[in-house]
Short mmCIF file of N, CA and C in Angstrom, two decimals:
data_model
loop_
_atom_site.label_atom_id
_atom_site.label_comp_id
_atom_site.label_asym_id
_atom_site.label_seq_id
_atom_site.Cartn_x
_atom_site.Cartn_y
_atom_site.Cartn_z
N MET A 235 -1.85 -8.20 -14.06
CA MET A 235 -0.75 -7.42 -13.52
C MET A 235 -1.30 -6.43 -12.49
N ALA A 236 -0.59 -6.29 -11.38
CA ALA A 236 -1.01 -5.37 -10.32
C ALA A 236 -0.83 -3.93 -10.79
N THR A 237 -1.80 -3.11 -10.42
CA THR A 237 -1.74 -1.71 -10.84
C THR A 237 -1.46 -0.76 -9.69
N ASN A 238 -1.26 -1.30 -8.49
CA ASN A 238 -1.11 -0.43 -7.33
C ASN A 238 0.21 -0.70 -6.62
N GLY A 239 1.30 -0.59 -7.36
CA GLY A 239 2.63 -0.84 -6.81
C GLY A 239 3.02 0.13 -5.70
N THR A 240 2.54 1.34 -5.77
CA THR A 240 2.85 2.35 -4.74
C THR A 240 2.33 1.91 -3.38
N MET A 241 1.12 1.39 -3.36
CA MET A 241 0.54 0.93 -2.08
C MET A 241 1.31 -0.28 -1.55
N ALA A 242 1.80 -1.12 -2.43
CA ALA A 242 2.58 -2.27 -2.00
C ALA A 242 3.88 -1.82 -1.36
N VAL A 243 4.52 -0.82 -1.95
CA VAL A 243 5.77 -0.29 -1.39
C VAL A 243 5.49 0.37 -0.05
N ILE A 244 4.43 1.14 0.05
CA ILE A 244 4.08 1.79 1.31
C ILE A 244 3.81 0.74 2.38
N GLY A 245 3.11 -0.32 2.03
CA GLY A 245 2.84 -1.39 2.98
C GLY A 245 4.11 -2.07 3.44
N ALA A 246 5.03 -2.31 2.53
CA ALA A 246 6.30 -2.94 2.89
C ALA A 246 7.12 -2.03 3.81
N VAL A 247 7.15 -0.74 3.52
CA VAL A 247 7.90 0.21 4.35
C VAL A 247 7.29 0.30 5.74
N LEU A 248 5.97 0.38 5.82
CA LEU A 248 5.31 0.44 7.13
C LEU A 248 5.51 -0.85 7.91
N GLY A 249 5.50 -1.98 7.23
CA GLY A 249 5.76 -3.26 7.89
C GLY A 249 7.17 -3.32 8.45
N ALA A 250 8.13 -2.85 7.68
CA ALA A 250 9.51 -2.83 8.15
C ALA A 250 9.67 -1.88 9.33
N LEU A 251 9.01 -0.73 9.26
CA LEU A 251 9.06 0.24 10.36
C LEU A 251 8.44 -0.35 11.63
N ALA A 252 7.34 -1.05 11.49
CA ALA A 252 6.70 -1.69 12.63
C ALA A 252 7.61 -2.75 13.24
N LEU A 253 8.32 -3.47 12.41
CA LEU A 253 9.26 -4.49 12.89
C LEU A 253 10.40 -3.85 13.69
N VAL A 254 10.92 -2.74 13.20
CA VAL A 254 12.00 -2.04 13.91
C VAL A 254 11.51 -1.50 15.25
N VAL A 255 10.35 -0.86 15.24
CA VAL A 255 9.80 -0.28 16.48
C VAL A 255 9.51 -1.37 17.50
N SER A 256 8.93 -2.47 17.06
CA SER A 256 8.62 -3.55 18.01
C SER A 256 9.91 -4.18 18.55
N SER A 257 10.95 -4.26 17.74
CA SER A 257 12.22 -4.79 18.22
C SER A 257 12.83 -3.89 19.29
N VAL A 258 12.75 -2.59 19.07
CA VAL A 258 13.28 -1.63 20.05
C VAL A 258 12.49 -1.73 21.36
N LEU A 259 11.16 -1.81 21.27
CA LEU A 259 10.34 -1.92 22.48
C LEU A 259 10.62 -3.22 23.21
N LEU A 260 10.83 -4.30 22.49
CA LEU A 260 11.16 -5.57 23.12
C LEU A 260 12.50 -5.48 23.84
N ALA A 261 13.49 -4.87 23.20
CA ALA A 261 14.80 -4.72 23.83
C ALA A 261 14.71 -3.86 25.09
N MET A 262 13.90 -2.81 25.05
CA MET A 262 13.73 -1.96 26.23
C MET A 262 13.05 -2.74 27.35
N GLY A 263 12.07 -3.54 27.02
CA GLY A 263 11.38 -4.35 28.02
C GLY A 263 12.32 -5.36 28.67
N VAL A 264 13.15 -5.99 27.87
CA VAL A 264 14.11 -6.96 28.41
C VAL A 264 15.11 -6.24 29.31
N ALA A 265 15.54 -5.05 28.91
CA ALA A 265 16.49 -4.29 29.72
C ALA A 265 15.88 -3.93 31.08
N VAL A 266 14.61 -3.57 31.09
CA VAL A 266 13.95 -3.23 32.36
C VAL A 266 13.84 -4.46 33.25
N VAL A 267 13.41 -5.58 32.67
CA VAL A 267 13.22 -6.80 33.46
C VAL A 267 14.54 -7.29 34.03
N ASN A 268 15.63 -7.07 33.32
CA ASN A 268 16.94 -7.52 33.79
C ASN A 268 17.66 -6.50 34.67
N SER A 269 17.04 -5.35 34.90
CA SER A 269 17.70 -4.30 35.68
C SER A 269 17.70 -4.62 37.17
N ASP A 270 18.65 -4.02 37.87
CA ASP A 270 18.72 -4.18 39.33
C ASP A 270 17.49 -3.57 40.00
N GLU A 271 16.99 -2.46 39.45
CA GLU A 271 15.82 -1.82 40.02
C GLU A 271 14.61 -2.77 39.99
N PHE A 272 14.44 -3.49 38.90
CA PHE A 272 13.30 -4.40 38.79
C PHE A 272 13.48 -5.58 39.73
N LYS A 273 14.71 -6.06 39.88
CA LYS A 273 14.95 -7.17 40.81
C LYS A 273 14.66 -6.73 42.24
N ASP A 274 15.05 -5.49 42.59
CA ASP A 274 14.72 -4.95 43.91
C ASP A 274 13.20 -4.85 44.10
N TYR A 275 12.51 -4.43 43.04
CA TYR A 275 11.05 -4.31 43.08
C TYR A 275 10.42 -5.68 43.31
N GLN A 276 10.87 -6.69 42.58
CA GLN A 276 10.32 -8.04 42.76
C GLN A 276 10.55 -8.53 44.19
N ASP A 277 11.73 -8.30 44.71
CA ASP A 277 12.04 -8.73 46.07
C ASP A 277 11.14 -8.01 47.07
N CYS A 278 10.94 -6.73 46.85
CA CYS A 278 10.08 -5.94 47.74
C CYS A 278 8.64 -6.47 47.70
N ILE A 279 8.13 -6.75 46.51
CA ILE A 279 6.76 -7.25 46.37
C ILE A 279 6.61 -8.61 47.06
N GLU A 280 7.61 -9.47 46.93
CA GLU A 280 7.54 -10.78 47.56
C GLU A 280 7.45 -10.69 49.07
N HIS A 281 8.06 -9.66 49.65
CA HIS A 281 8.08 -9.52 51.11
C HIS A 281 7.02 -8.55 51.63
N ALA A 282 6.24 -7.97 50.74
CA ALA A 282 5.19 -7.03 51.16
C ALA A 282 4.03 -7.80 51.77
N SER A 283 3.55 -7.29 52.88
CA SER A 283 2.47 -8.00 53.58
C SER A 283 1.12 -7.30 53.44
N SER A 284 1.09 -6.12 52.83
CA SER A 284 -0.17 -5.41 52.67
C SER A 284 -0.17 -4.64 51.36
N GLN A 285 -1.34 -4.15 51.01
CA GLN A 285 -1.46 -3.34 49.80
C GLN A 285 -0.63 -2.08 49.92
N SER A 286 -0.59 -1.50 51.10
CA SER A 286 0.20 -0.30 51.33
C SER A 286 1.69 -0.57 51.09
N ASP A 287 2.16 -1.73 51.55
CA ASP A 287 3.56 -2.10 51.32
C ASP A 287 3.85 -2.26 49.83
N ARG A 288 2.90 -2.85 49.09
CA ARG A 288 3.09 -3.03 47.65
C ARG A 288 3.10 -1.68 46.93
N GLN A 289 2.28 -0.75 47.40
CA GLN A 289 2.28 0.59 46.82
C GLN A 289 3.61 1.29 47.09
N ASP A 290 4.16 1.09 48.29
CA ASP A 290 5.47 1.66 48.60
C ASP A 290 6.54 1.07 47.69
N CYS A 291 6.44 -0.23 47.40
CA CYS A 291 7.39 -0.87 46.48
C CYS A 291 7.32 -0.21 45.10
N ALA A 292 6.11 0.00 44.62
CA ALA A 292 5.93 0.61 43.30
C ALA A 292 6.46 2.04 43.30
N ARG A 293 6.21 2.77 44.36
CA ARG A 293 6.69 4.15 44.46
C ARG A 293 8.22 4.19 44.47
N ASP A 294 8.84 3.28 45.22
CA ASP A 294 10.31 3.21 45.26
C ASP A 294 10.87 2.84 43.89
N PHE A 295 10.22 1.89 43.20
CA PHE A 295 10.67 1.49 41.87
C PHE A 295 10.60 2.67 40.91
N ASP A 296 9.49 3.40 40.93
CA ASP A 296 9.36 4.57 40.05
C ASP A 296 10.45 5.59 40.33
N ARG A 297 10.73 5.82 41.60
CA ARG A 297 11.77 6.79 41.97
C ARG A 297 13.15 6.35 41.47
N GLU A 298 13.45 5.06 41.64
CA GLU A 298 14.75 4.54 41.19
C GLU A 298 14.90 4.62 39.69
N VAL A 299 13.83 4.35 38.96
CA VAL A 299 13.88 4.41 37.51
C VAL A 299 14.04 5.86 37.05
N ASP A 300 13.32 6.78 37.71
CA ASP A 300 13.44 8.20 37.35
C ASP A 300 14.83 8.74 37.61
N GLU A 301 15.50 8.26 38.66
CA GLU A 301 16.85 8.72 39.00
C GLU A 301 17.88 8.20 38.01
N ARG A 302 17.58 7.14 37.35
CA ARG A 302 18.50 6.51 36.41
C ARG A 302 18.61 7.33 35.21
#
């Protein structure tokens, strides 16, 4: 018979908490990828011809996300 039931319960609770947190992070990631700001960023990157242009795309994306 197991003598450490408390640790088993703690492990189950932490596992459930990790599942909830990872689900929330996944949902946030999907929301970002499906956002108009990210689509604009992808379009900008595709048309960027230099590293400077790509940095401008990233800066614009950050600004748009911060304004949201």
